[in-house]
Tab-separated table of C-alpha atoms in Angstrom:
chain	number	residue	atom	x	y	z
A	1	UNK	CA	-0.027	0.021	-0.018
A	2	UNK	CA	1.409	3.394	-0.962
A	3	UNK	CA	0.226	6.934	-1.297
A	4	UNK	CA	1.704	9.764	-3.344
A	5	UNK	CA	2.604	12.770	-1.241
A	6	UNK	CA	4.238	14.962	-3.871
A	7	UNK	CA	4.612	14.826	-7.615
A	8	UNK	CA	7.178	16.353	-9.926
A	9	UNK	CA	5.476	19.746	-9.994
A	10	UNK	CA	5.192	19.842	-6.162
A	11	UNK	CA	8.865	18.914	-5.783
A	12	UNK	CA	9.941	21.596	-8.312
A	13	UNK	CA	7.870	24.270	-6.536
A	14	UNK	CA	9.203	23.286	-3.096
A	15	UNK	CA	12.810	23.402	-4.261
A	16	UNK	CA	12.281	26.799	-5.992
A	17	UNK	CA	10.836	28.212	-2.709
A	18	UNK	CA	13.598	26.689	-0.613
A	19	UNK	CA	16.271	28.203	-2.915
A	20	UNK	CA	14.664	31.607	-2.390
A	21	UNK	CA	14.525	31.087	1.361
A	22	UNK	CA	18.179	30.187	1.430
A	23	UNK	CA	19.143	33.328	-0.387
A	24	UNK	CA	16.828	35.473	1.723
A	25	UNK	CA	18.020	34.169	5.041
A	26	UNK	CA	21.697	34.355	4.094
A	27	UNK	CA	21.275	37.738	2.295
A	28	UNK	CA	22.721	36.443	-0.961
A	29	UNK	CA	25.195	33.687	-1.808
A	30	UNK	CA	28.351	35.000	-0.134
A	31	UNK	CA	30.398	32.303	1.622
A	32	UNK	CA	27.571	29.835	0.904
A	33	UNK	CA	27.993	26.200	-0.122
A	34	UNK	CA	25.664	23.188	-0.446
A	35	UNK	CA	26.596	19.787	0.826
A	36	UNK	CA	24.312	16.916	-0.071
A	37	UNK	CA	24.161	13.753	2.085
A	38	UNK	CA	24.592	10.559	0.003
A	39	UNK	CA	22.614	9.642	-1.886
A	40	UNK	CA	19.261	11.432	-2.289
A	41	UNK	CA	20.623	14.676	-0.760
A	42	UNK	CA	23.344	14.987	-3.383
A	43	UNK	CA	20.821	15.253	-6.277
A	44	UNK	CA	18.677	17.720	-4.314
A	45	UNK	CA	21.776	19.861	-3.457
A	46	UNK	CA	22.550	20.077	-7.175
A	47	UNK	CA	18.955	21.092	-7.994
A	48	UNK	CA	18.932	23.775	-5.276
A	49	UNK	CA	22.270	25.151	-6.631
A	50	UNK	CA	20.810	25.453	-10.117
A	51	UNK	CA	17.677	27.129	-8.763
A	52	UNK	CA	19.873	29.555	-6.756
A	53	UNK	CA	21.897	30.229	-9.977
A	54	UNK	CA	18.737	31.139	-11.876
A	55	UNK	CA	17.815	33.967	-9.504
A	56	UNK	CA	21.209	35.142	-8.317
A	57	UNK	CA	23.293	34.408	-11.465
A	58	UNK	CA	26.005	32.959	-9.214
A	59	UNK	CA	27.507	29.433	-8.933
A	60	UNK	CA	27.765	28.192	-5.432
A	61	UNK	CA	29.991	25.220	-4.625
A	62	UNK	CA	28.247	21.839	-4.203
A	63	UNK	CA	29.765	18.805	-2.419
A	64	UNK	CA	28.618	15.353	-1.441
A	65	UNK	CA	29.046	13.777	1.983
A	66	UNK	CA	29.038	10.137	2.949
A	67	UNK	CA	28.174	9.573	6.635
A	68	UNK	CA	28.714	5.788	6.896
A	69	UNK	CA	31.760	6.092	9.112
A	70	UNK	CA	29.952	8.447	11.558
A	71	UNK	CA	26.746	6.532	12.088
A	72	UNK	CA	25.828	5.511	15.646
A	73	UNK	CA	24.026	2.358	14.666
A	74	UNK	CA	26.887	0.313	13.091
A	75	UNK	CA	26.455	-2.263	15.873
A	76	UNK	CA	22.749	-2.791	15.497
A	77	UNK	CA	22.245	-2.682	11.727
A	78	UNK	CA	21.683	-5.860	9.720
A	79	UNK	CA	24.608	-4.991	7.472
A	80	UNK	CA	27.191	-2.243	7.036
A	81	UNK	CA	26.055	0.743	5.035
A	82	UNK	CA	27.562	0.967	1.580
A	83	UNK	CA	30.418	3.412	1.586
A	84	UNK	CA	30.146	6.171	-1.092
A	85	UNK	CA	32.550	8.960	-1.765
A	86	UNK	CA	32.709	12.191	0.128
A	87	UNK	CA	33.579	14.738	-2.571
A	88	UNK	CA	34.000	18.231	-1.202
A	89	UNK	CA	36.598	19.947	-3.358
A	90	UNK	CA	36.556	23.206	-1.423
A	91	UNK	CA	37.879	24.232	2.012
A	92	UNK	CA	34.856	24.273	4.426
A	93	UNK	CA	36.499	26.434	7.065
A	94	UNK	CA	34.702	29.782	7.382
A	95	UNK	CA	31.977	28.800	4.883
A	96	UNK	CA	28.268	28.667	5.662
A	97	UNK	CA	27.333	25.117	4.840
A	98	UNK	CA	23.784	24.148	3.957
A	99	UNK	CA	23.395	20.440	4.548
A	100	UNK	CA	20.880	18.879	2.155
A	101	UNK	CA	18.983	15.653	2.757
A	102	UNK	CA	15.825	14.146	1.337
A	103	UNK	CA	13.993	13.062	4.473
A	104	UNK	CA	14.468	14.303	8.016
A	105	UNK	CA	13.389	11.583	10.532
A	106	UNK	CA	15.177	10.745	13.806
A	107	UNK	CA	17.879	13.384	13.251
A	108	UNK	CA	20.647	10.781	13.717
A	109	UNK	CA	21.951	11.054	10.105
A	110	UNK	CA	22.179	14.823	10.532
A	111	UNK	CA	24.150	14.447	13.777
A	112	UNK	CA	26.524	12.127	11.860
A	113	UNK	CA	26.700	14.557	8.946
A	114	UNK	CA	27.633	17.485	11.291
A	115	UNK	CA	30.441	15.391	12.875
A	116	UNK	CA	31.672	14.434	9.436
A	117	UNK	CA	31.711	18.054	8.247
A	118	UNK	CA	33.455	19.184	11.467
A	119	UNK	CA	36.306	16.741	10.712
A	120	UNK	CA	36.875	18.458	7.413
A	121	UNK	CA	37.284	21.929	8.862
A	122	UNK	CA	35.530	24.626	10.837
A	123	UNK	CA	32.591	26.096	8.986
A	124	UNK	CA	31.223	29.376	10.221
A	125	UNK	CA	27.736	27.960	10.336
A	126	UNK	CA	25.781	24.828	9.401
A	127	UNK	CA	22.160	25.025	8.237
A	128	UNK	CA	19.812	22.208	7.257
A	129	UNK	CA	17.615	21.863	4.256
A	130	UNK	CA	15.304	18.816	3.742
A	131	UNK	CA	12.633	17.985	1.204
A	132	UNK	CA	10.440	16.117	3.680
A	133	UNK	CA	10.214	16.429	7.475
A	134	UNK	CA	8.392	13.400	8.722
A	135	UNK	CA	8.717	14.000	12.468
A	136	UNK	CA	9.775	11.468	15.188
A	137	UNK	CA	12.962	13.302	16.158
A	138	UNK	CA	15.274	11.498	18.643
A	139	UNK	CA	17.787	14.379	18.850
A	140	UNK	CA	17.358	18.093	19.293
A	141	UNK	CA	17.747	18.904	15.536
A	142	UNK	CA	15.510	21.158	13.456
A	143	UNK	CA	15.608	21.993	9.728
A	144	UNK	CA	15.988	25.579	8.536
A	145	UNK	CA	14.373	24.948	5.207
A	146	UNK	CA	11.652	22.316	4.647
A	147	UNK	CA	9.894	21.293	1.388
A	148	UNK	CA	6.928	19.735	3.104
A	149	UNK	CA	6.002	18.655	6.624
A	150	UNK	CA	4.334	15.239	6.666
A	151	UNK	CA	2.930	13.646	9.796
A	152	UNK	CA	3.804	9.967	9.646
A	153	UNK	CA	3.399	6.880	11.783
A	154	UNK	CA	6.438	4.770	12.765
A	155	UNK	CA	4.905	1.946	10.763
A	156	UNK	CA	5.294	3.965	7.570
A	157	UNK	CA	8.307	4.896	5.404
A	158	UNK	CA	8.730	7.901	3.172
A	159	UNK	CA	10.448	7.325	-0.166
A	160	UNK	CA	11.771	10.160	-2.255
A	161	UNK	CA	12.125	8.920	-5.850
A	162	UNK	CA	14.199	11.151	-8.162
A	163	UNK	CA	14.864	11.270	-11.920
A	164	UNK	CA	18.605	11.092	-11.257
A	165	UNK	CA	18.122	7.590	-10.004
A	166	UNK	CA	16.001	6.497	-12.919
A	167	UNK	CA	12.554	7.166	-11.376
A	168	UNK	CA	9.864	9.654	-12.086
A	169	UNK	CA	10.117	12.518	-9.504
A	170	UNK	CA	7.723	11.804	-6.638
A	171	UNK	CA	7.438	11.202	-2.902
A	172	UNK	CA	5.438	8.315	-1.671
A	173	UNK	CA	4.324	7.082	1.768
A	174	UNK	CA	4.448	3.369	2.308
A	175	UNK	CA	3.284	1.024	5.009
A	176	UNK	CA	6.167	-1.174	6.311
A	177	UNK	CA	5.071	-4.665	5.732
A	178	UNK	CA	5.599	-7.087	8.640
A	179	UNK	CA	8.876	-8.950	8.141
A	180	UNK	CA	8.123	-12.592	7.936
B	1	UNK	CA	28.515	-7.731	2.258
B	2	UNK	CA	31.133	-10.223	3.416
B	3	UNK	CA	29.985	-13.765	4.321
B	4	UNK	CA	32.434	-14.725	7.018
B	5	UNK	CA	33.505	-13.085	10.244
B	6	UNK	CA	37.161	-13.802	9.363
B	7	UNK	CA	39.515	-12.915	6.521
B	8	UNK	CA	41.563	-16.106	6.163
B	9	UNK	CA	42.441	-15.970	2.500
B	10	UNK	CA	41.502	-14.703	-0.893
B	11	UNK	CA	40.638	-18.308	-1.855
B	12	UNK	CA	37.476	-18.157	0.234
B	13	UNK	CA	36.303	-14.780	-1.205
B	14	UNK	CA	34.071	-14.250	-4.208
B	15	UNK	CA	34.850	-11.562	-6.852
B	16	UNK	CA	31.894	-9.644	-5.491
B	17	UNK	CA	33.282	-9.629	-1.990
B	18	UNK	CA	36.733	-8.501	-3.295
B	19	UNK	CA	35.177	-5.665	-5.210
B	20	UNK	CA	33.205	-4.582	-2.133
B	21	UNK	CA	36.421	-4.363	-0.167
B	22	UNK	CA	38.103	-2.339	-2.913
B	23	UNK	CA	35.151	0.017	-3.304
B	24	UNK	CA	34.964	0.572	0.436
B	25	UNK	CA	38.737	1.228	0.565
B	26	UNK	CA	38.204	4.139	-1.801
B	27	UNK	CA	36.214	5.940	0.873
B	28	UNK	CA	38.917	5.256	3.459
B	29	UNK	CA	41.665	6.534	1.117
B	30	UNK	CA	39.896	9.853	1.122
B	31	UNK	CA	39.784	9.804	4.929
B	32	UNK	CA	43.570	9.122	5.336
B	33	UNK	CA	44.432	11.976	2.948
B	34	UNK	CA	42.709	14.537	5.096
B	35	UNK	CA	44.021	16.690	7.945
B	36	UNK	CA	41.984	14.643	10.406
B	37	UNK	CA	42.809	11.131	9.318
B	38	UNK	CA	40.406	9.425	11.698
B	39	UNK	CA	36.774	8.401	11.663
B	40	UNK	CA	34.673	7.113	14.640
B	41	UNK	CA	33.399	4.040	12.694
B	42	UNK	CA	34.701	1.363	15.096
B	43	UNK	CA	34.940	3.389	18.275
B	44	UNK	CA	35.077	1.241	21.371
B	45	UNK	CA	36.291	-1.874	19.584
B	46	UNK	CA	39.719	-3.514	20.213
B	47	UNK	CA	42.201	-4.993	17.779
B	48	UNK	CA	45.104	-7.226	18.857
B	49	UNK	CA	48.153	-7.727	16.702
B	50	UNK	CA	49.414	-11.274	17.339
B	51	UNK	CA	52.578	-11.642	15.279
B	52	UNK	CA	54.534	-14.822	15.757
B	53	UNK	CA	56.911	-13.757	12.911
B	54	UNK	CA	58.814	-10.530	12.637
B	55	UNK	CA	57.096	-7.807	10.673
B	56	UNK	CA	57.303	-4.044	10.840
B	57	UNK	CA	55.331	-2.896	7.796
B	58	UNK	CA	52.267	-5.138	8.004
B	59	UNK	CA	51.975	-4.781	11.767
B	60	UNK	CA	52.320	-0.984	11.633
B	61	UNK	CA	49.856	-0.780	8.798
B	62	UNK	CA	47.231	-2.777	10.695
B	63	UNK	CA	47.963	-0.725	13.818
B	64	UNK	CA	47.409	2.562	11.972
B	65	UNK	CA	44.332	1.253	10.150
B	66	UNK	CA	42.757	0.256	13.432
B	67	UNK	CA	43.648	3.538	15.118
B	68	UNK	CA	42.173	5.488	12.207
B	69	UNK	CA	38.912	3.666	12.780
B	70	UNK	CA	39.119	4.860	16.402
B	71	UNK	CA	39.834	1.347	17.770
B	72	UNK	CA	42.169	0.550	20.681
B	73	UNK	CA	45.173	-1.491	19.541
B	74	UNK	CA	47.365	-3.865	21.523
B	75	UNK	CA	50.497	-5.317	20.090
B	76	UNK	CA	51.048	-8.674	21.701
B	77	UNK	CA	54.815	-9.018	21.964
B	78	UNK	CA	55.488	-12.681	21.511
B	79	UNK	CA	59.065	-12.959	22.915
B	80	UNK	CA	57.822	-11.468	26.211
B	81	UNK	CA	54.558	-13.393	26.355
B	82	UNK	CA	53.538	-16.736	27.861
B	83	UNK	CA	54.082	-18.355	24.438
B	84	UNK	CA	57.742	-18.733	25.348
B	85	UNK	CA	56.647	-20.448	28.566
B	86	UNK	CA	54.843	-23.027	26.429
B	87	UNK	CA	51.264	-21.743	26.250
B	88	UNK	CA	49.412	-23.305	23.375
B	89	UNK	CA	48.390	-21.281	20.410
B	90	UNK	CA	44.729	-21.766	21.067
B	91	UNK	CA	45.129	-20.762	24.752
B	92	UNK	CA	46.916	-17.614	23.652
B	93	UNK	CA	44.050	-16.746	21.321
B	94	UNK	CA	41.439	-17.438	23.959
B	95	UNK	CA	43.402	-15.281	26.402
B	96	UNK	CA	43.527	-12.438	23.866
B	97	UNK	CA	39.764	-12.786	23.283
B	98	UNK	CA	39.119	-12.752	27.058
B	99	UNK	CA	40.992	-9.493	27.170
B	100	UNK	CA	38.218	-8.105	24.977
B	101	UNK	CA	39.615	-8.347	21.448
B	102	UNK	CA	37.098	-7.847	18.592
B	103	UNK	CA	39.805	-8.463	15.985
B	104	UNK	CA	42.803	-10.715	16.209
B	105	UNK	CA	45.327	-10.067	13.454
B	106	UNK	CA	47.668	-12.991	13.218
B	107	UNK	CA	50.897	-13.844	11.451
B	108	UNK	CA	52.395	-17.248	11.934
B	109	UNK	CA	55.129	-19.352	10.288
B	110	UNK	CA	52.757	-22.361	9.957
B	111	UNK	CA	50.130	-22.444	7.232
B	112	UNK	CA	46.597	-22.842	8.480
B	113	UNK	CA	46.944	-21.300	11.912
B	114	UNK	CA	44.449	-18.507	11.338
B	115	UNK	CA	41.960	-21.064	9.990
B	116	UNK	CA	42.323	-23.150	13.176
B	117	UNK	CA	41.919	-20.151	15.455
B	118	UNK	CA	38.881	-18.891	13.626
B	119	UNK	CA	36.943	-21.892	14.702
B	120	UNK	CA	37.915	-21.459	18.335
B	121	UNK	CA	37.216	-17.771	18.997
B	122	UNK	CA	34.308	-15.397	18.375
B	123	UNK	CA	36.595	-12.497	17.471
B	124	UNK	CA	37.272	-11.769	13.760
B	125	UNK	CA	40.510	-13.392	12.701
B	126	UNK	CA	42.484	-11.548	10.068
B	127	UNK	CA	45.291	-13.511	8.384
B	128	UNK	CA	48.348	-11.272	8.129
B	129	UNK	CA	50.416	-14.081	6.566
B	130	UNK	CA	50.455	-17.802	7.412
B	131	UNK	CA	53.437	-19.859	6.375
B	132	UNK	CA	53.574	-20.271	2.596
B	133	UNK	CA	49.749	-20.156	2.394
B	134	UNK	CA	48.213	-16.660	2.042
B	135	UNK	CA	48.582	-12.956	2.809
B	136	UNK	CA	45.167	-11.770	1.832
B	137	UNK	CA	45.398	-8.076	2.711
B	138	UNK	CA	48.555	-7.713	0.609
B	139	UNK	CA	46.695	-9.075	-2.421
B	140	UNK	CA	43.795	-6.736	-1.764
B	141	UNK	CA	46.058	-3.697	-1.510
B	142	UNK	CA	47.811	-4.773	-4.710
B	143	UNK	CA	44.519	-5.099	-6.534
B	144	UNK	CA	43.344	-1.764	-5.158
B	145	UNK	CA	46.591	-0.087	-6.454
B	146	UNK	CA	46.287	-1.707	-9.888
B	147	UNK	CA	42.648	-0.714	-10.153
B	148	UNK	CA	43.548	2.858	-9.129
B	149	UNK	CA	46.405	3.153	-11.649
B	150	UNK	CA	44.863	1.209	-14.537
B	151	UNK	CA	41.197	1.892	-14.010
B	152	UNK	CA	40.391	-1.847	-14.146
B	153	UNK	CA	41.790	-5.294	-13.585
B	154	UNK	CA	39.746	-7.366	-15.997
B	155	UNK	CA	41.789	-8.281	-19.068
B	156	UNK	CA	45.142	-6.884	-17.852
B	157	UNK	CA	48.368	-8.842	-18.454
B	158	UNK	CA	50.065	-9.128	-15.104
B	159	UNK	CA	53.484	-10.814	-14.386
B	160	UNK	CA	54.546	-11.996	-10.940
B	161	UNK	CA	58.320	-12.342	-10.807
B	162	UNK	CA	60.647	-14.215	-8.474
B	163	UNK	CA	60.309	-16.749	-5.670
B	164	UNK	CA	56.717	-17.926	-6.233
B	165	UNK	CA	57.276	-21.208	-4.358
B	166	UNK	CA	57.840	-19.706	-0.989
B	167	UNK	CA	55.584	-16.652	-1.376
B	168	UNK	CA	52.315	-16.331	0.307
B	169	UNK	CA	51.933	-12.929	-1.376
B	170	UNK	CA	52.168	-14.538	-4.817
B	171	UNK	CA	49.582	-17.134	-3.926
B	172	UNK	CA	47.063	-14.586	-2.674
B	173	UNK	CA	47.801	-12.318	-5.620
B	174	UNK	CA	47.129	-15.151	-8.076
B	175	UNK	CA	43.791	-15.972	-6.488
B	176	UNK	CA	42.748	-12.347	-6.329
B	177	UNK	CA	43.781	-11.246	-9.815
B	178	UNK	CA	42.377	-14.395	-11.475
B	179	UNK	CA	39.071	-13.821	-9.717
B	180	UNK	CA	38.969	-10.270	-11.013
B	181	UNK	CA	39.664	-11.427	-14.595
B	182	UNK	CA	43.363	-10.595	-15.134
B	183	UNK	CA	45.696	-12.827	-17.168
B	184	UNK	CA	48.478	-13.802	-14.857
B	185	UNK	CA	51.955	-15.213	-15.715
B	186	UNK	CA	54.672	-16.226	-13.367
B	187	UNK	CA	58.344	-15.632	-14.153
B	188	UNK	CA	61.260	-17.222	-12.313
B	189	UNK	CA	63.650	-20.168	-12.184
B	190	UNK	CA	62.087	-23.643	-12.186
B	191	UNK	CA	63.387	-24.257	-8.653
B	192	UNK	CA	61.213	-21.372	-7.362
B	193	UNK	CA	58.037	-22.142	-9.217
B	194	UNK	CA	55.853	-24.964	-7.939
B	195	UNK	CA	55.296	-27.753	-10.414
B	196	UNK	CA	51.478	-27.868	-10.796
B	197	UNK	CA	50.894	-24.137	-10.380
B	198	UNK	CA	49.361	-23.939	-13.923
B	199	UNK	CA	46.280	-25.604	-12.400
B	200	UNK	CA	45.512	-22.155	-10.939
B	201	UNK	CA	45.073	-20.838	-14.454
B	202	UNK	CA	48.384	-19.082	-14.876
B	203	UNK	CA	51.144	-19.435	-17.429
B	204	UNK	CA	54.805	-19.972	-16.546
B	205	UNK	CA	57.991	-18.410	-18.056
B	206	UNK	CA	61.497	-19.490	-17.153
B	207	UNK	CA	63.031	-16.628	-19.230
B	208	UNK	CA	62.744	-13.063	-17.884
B	209	UNK	CA	63.007	-11.401	-21.335
B	210	UNK	CA	60.267	-13.521	-22.911
B	211	UNK	CA	58.050	-13.234	-19.875
B	212	UNK	CA	58.133	-9.443	-19.550
B	213	UNK	CA	56.978	-8.813	-23.138
B	214	UNK	CA	53.879	-6.605	-23.368
B	215	UNK	CA	52.958	-6.752	-19.657
B	216	UNK	CA	50.704	-4.095	-18.050
B	217	UNK	CA	51.850	-4.745	-14.542
B	218	UNK	CA	55.115	-6.194	-13.075
B	219	UNK	CA	54.842	-7.481	-9.524
B	220	UNK	CA	58.306	-8.173	-8.142
B	221	UNK	CA	58.710	-10.449	-5.194
B	222	UNK	CA	61.373	-10.342	-2.414
B	223	UNK	CA	64.083	-12.958	-2.648
B	224	UNK	CA	64.176	-14.342	0.841
B	225	UNK	CA	67.774	-14.291	1.891
B	226	UNK	CA	67.274	-17.248	4.114
B	227	UNK	CA	66.700	-19.392	0.968
B	228	UNK	CA	70.171	-18.663	-0.281
B	229	UNK	CA	72.552	-21.648	-0.078
B	230	UNK	CA	69.693	-24.100	0.028
B	231	UNK	CA	69.945	-25.040	-3.565
B	232	UNK	CA	67.061	-22.954	-4.927
B	233	UNK	CA	69.507	-20.629	-6.808
B	234	UNK	CA	73.349	-20.617	-6.840
B	235	UNK	CA	74.001	-17.109	-5.474
B	236	UNK	CA	72.346	-13.764	-5.264
B	237	UNK	CA	74.704	-12.492	-7.978
B	238	UNK	CA	73.588	-15.308	-10.237
B	239	UNK	CA	69.966	-14.512	-9.398
B	240	UNK	CA	70.400	-10.857	-10.090
B	241	UNK	CA	72.037	-11.548	-13.434
B	242	UNK	CA	68.991	-13.555	-14.659
B	243	UNK	CA	66.004	-12.162	-12.747
B	244	UNK	CA	66.738	-8.560	-11.603
B	245	UNK	CA	64.356	-5.941	-13.059
B	246	UNK	CA	66.716	-3.564	-14.921
B	247	UNK	CA	65.888	-0.597	-17.077
B	248	UNK	CA	66.587	-2.648	-20.172
B	249	UNK	CA	64.258	-5.432	-19.130
B	250	UNK	CA	61.549	-2.983	-18.073
B	251	UNK	CA	61.498	-1.634	-21.645
B	252	UNK	CA	60.245	-4.985	-22.844
B	253	UNK	CA	56.933	-4.455	-21.004
B	254	UNK	CA	54.269	-2.010	-22.206
B	255	UNK	CA	55.301	1.677	-22.169
B	256	UNK	CA	52.839	2.457	-19.410
B	257	UNK	CA	53.519	-0.672	-17.321
B	258	UNK	CA	53.681	-0.125	-13.559
B	259	UNK	CA	56.126	-1.802	-11.188
B	260	UNK	CA	55.102	-3.153	-7.773
B	261	UNK	CA	56.914	-4.751	-4.837
B	262	UNK	CA	55.481	-5.822	-1.497
B	263	UNK	CA	58.669	-4.740	0.330
B	264	UNK	CA	61.112	-4.880	1.865
B	265	UNK	CA	63.189	-4.645	-1.281
B	266	UNK	CA	66.611	-6.130	-1.937
B	267	UNK	CA	67.925	-3.335	-4.133
B	268	UNK	CA	70.239	-4.663	-6.882
B	269	UNK	CA	69.047	-8.151	-6.470
B	270	UNK	CA	65.444	-8.328	-7.589
B	271	UNK	CA	65.042	-4.673	-8.672
B	272	UNK	CA	67.449	-1.866	-9.459
B	273	UNK	CA	67.109	1.426	-7.476
B	274	UNK	CA	66.614	3.405	-10.697
B	275	UNK	CA	63.342	1.622	-11.221
B	276	UNK	CA	62.231	1.299	-7.560
B	277	UNK	CA	62.580	5.109	-7.152
B	278	UNK	CA	61.461	5.905	-10.716
B	279	UNK	CA	58.227	7.186	-12.167
B	280	UNK	CA	56.817	3.760	-13.082
B	281	UNK	CA	57.181	2.515	-9.504
B	282	UNK	CA	54.003	2.461	-7.377
B	283	UNK	CA	55.779	0.864	-4.372
B	284	UNK	CA	55.214	3.643	-1.851
B	285	UNK	CA	51.606	4.042	-3.013
B	286	UNK	CA	51.102	0.369	-2.180
B	287	UNK	CA	52.123	1.179	1.385
B	288	UNK	CA	49.650	4.047	1.694
B	289	UNK	CA	46.850	1.996	0.058
B	290	UNK	CA	47.523	-0.805	2.547
B	291	UNK	CA	46.141	1.310	5.361
B	292	UNK	CA	42.915	2.136	3.430
B	293	UNK	CA	42.375	-1.465	2.388
B	294	UNK	CA	42.946	-2.760	5.963
B	295	UNK	CA	40.481	-0.187	7.274
B	296	UNK	CA	37.964	-1.432	4.754
B	297	UNK	CA	38.463	-5.069	5.755
B	298	UNK	CA	37.960	-4.304	9.445
B	299	UNK	CA	35.007	-2.030	8.791
B	300	UNK	CA	33.267	-4.677	6.699
B	301	UNK	CA	34.133	-7.640	9.038
B	302	UNK	CA	32.587	-5.674	11.939
B	303	UNK	CA	29.324	-5.719	10.110
B	304	UNK	CA	29.164	-9.488	9.652
B	305	UNK	CA	26.536	-10.981	11.979
B	306	UNK	CA	27.690	-13.946	14.026
């Protein structure tokens, strides 16, 4: 059983608005960079950067971050997370970093991402941008820019499907089926 | 994901598992190139180096790899331990486990020791060289280095040169490179190449000049000085004359061929300094890559359910 929460148009509109909010809050693009969390966040970071470029006519640096080595659940997961590359080709020290992720849930990935970024340097600030906030936080973490707030039950999952991974753009809510 | 809690040899690994280790090592190579060369992935775990044979490089590499994963590391110094008082191998391993080891990294002069211990302890056993059997992490770091330099391994022409018979590195390399689709040939005197080795799917050359022709990768092996005077080859001079990698001989391989050596090198015996220190040599990169590969092995083994 699944239900569509956002379609392509909805996602485009949300990202356009978030790009504007990012520019507004930071008063332009000075010292700004976007860092997407592998994998979904990386595609969204690139889309946000191109939206920002359309209005501000400026390129802002985009990086990708893998948080596998910083997770707090390595002992309890069924298997190790696949390690993807962290590619941040710029010095993060003194930059304002906008972390980009697809879904904000417990907040634990964001905690791991902040630790990972801090090991790369000392950014002047870290802000958080997510396409979906589904609630159920386990840590005191809050997003600065949110595409859509969606109340969910713990028995549900939220899937963000993107063109870059060979899907049609959409966000769907699924019931977790009982593992047999 | 890896199937077993232990890394005993390349023989037991599938091509898929080998590629997983190499892919994961790529992420760790980024980490060890940064200012902060450490990640918290295995914080709170303990690795014990249990080396019954002398080793500086491999032991140090494992130690650094463990530390960069935020583990605690103990080097069990054998000459000072109860082993000299006659404690059995299994008792030593059980003791190390009772001390809280999650990883036991073992090197031993007898083949099969890691395999035996792996059935006795819950900790992950990593084979750091057992007799003339295997040295799996060396083969993995060699494969990682080749893939990094050549972009692939499948279809490459790779020569392993020297004392194949006594080399656990050669054996692990052969298993590893064959599984990844390389064409492997062995070059050396008949006394140093085991008779039925072709059964592993390799070709054998007893002439250096013929063997080197058109190779993509040359993997030199260390001549073990303790073999000298035991009838395997007349003298080191004689060996160097026939089997030393010289500039003239290197020119027989492909123009972009790379030269590897697991170290420590006998300069002037199996390889001349001009090549070892030259632009085609990737010997020091092998050392750096060794840390990344060993980090990947420990990270992945930690995720195997037991």
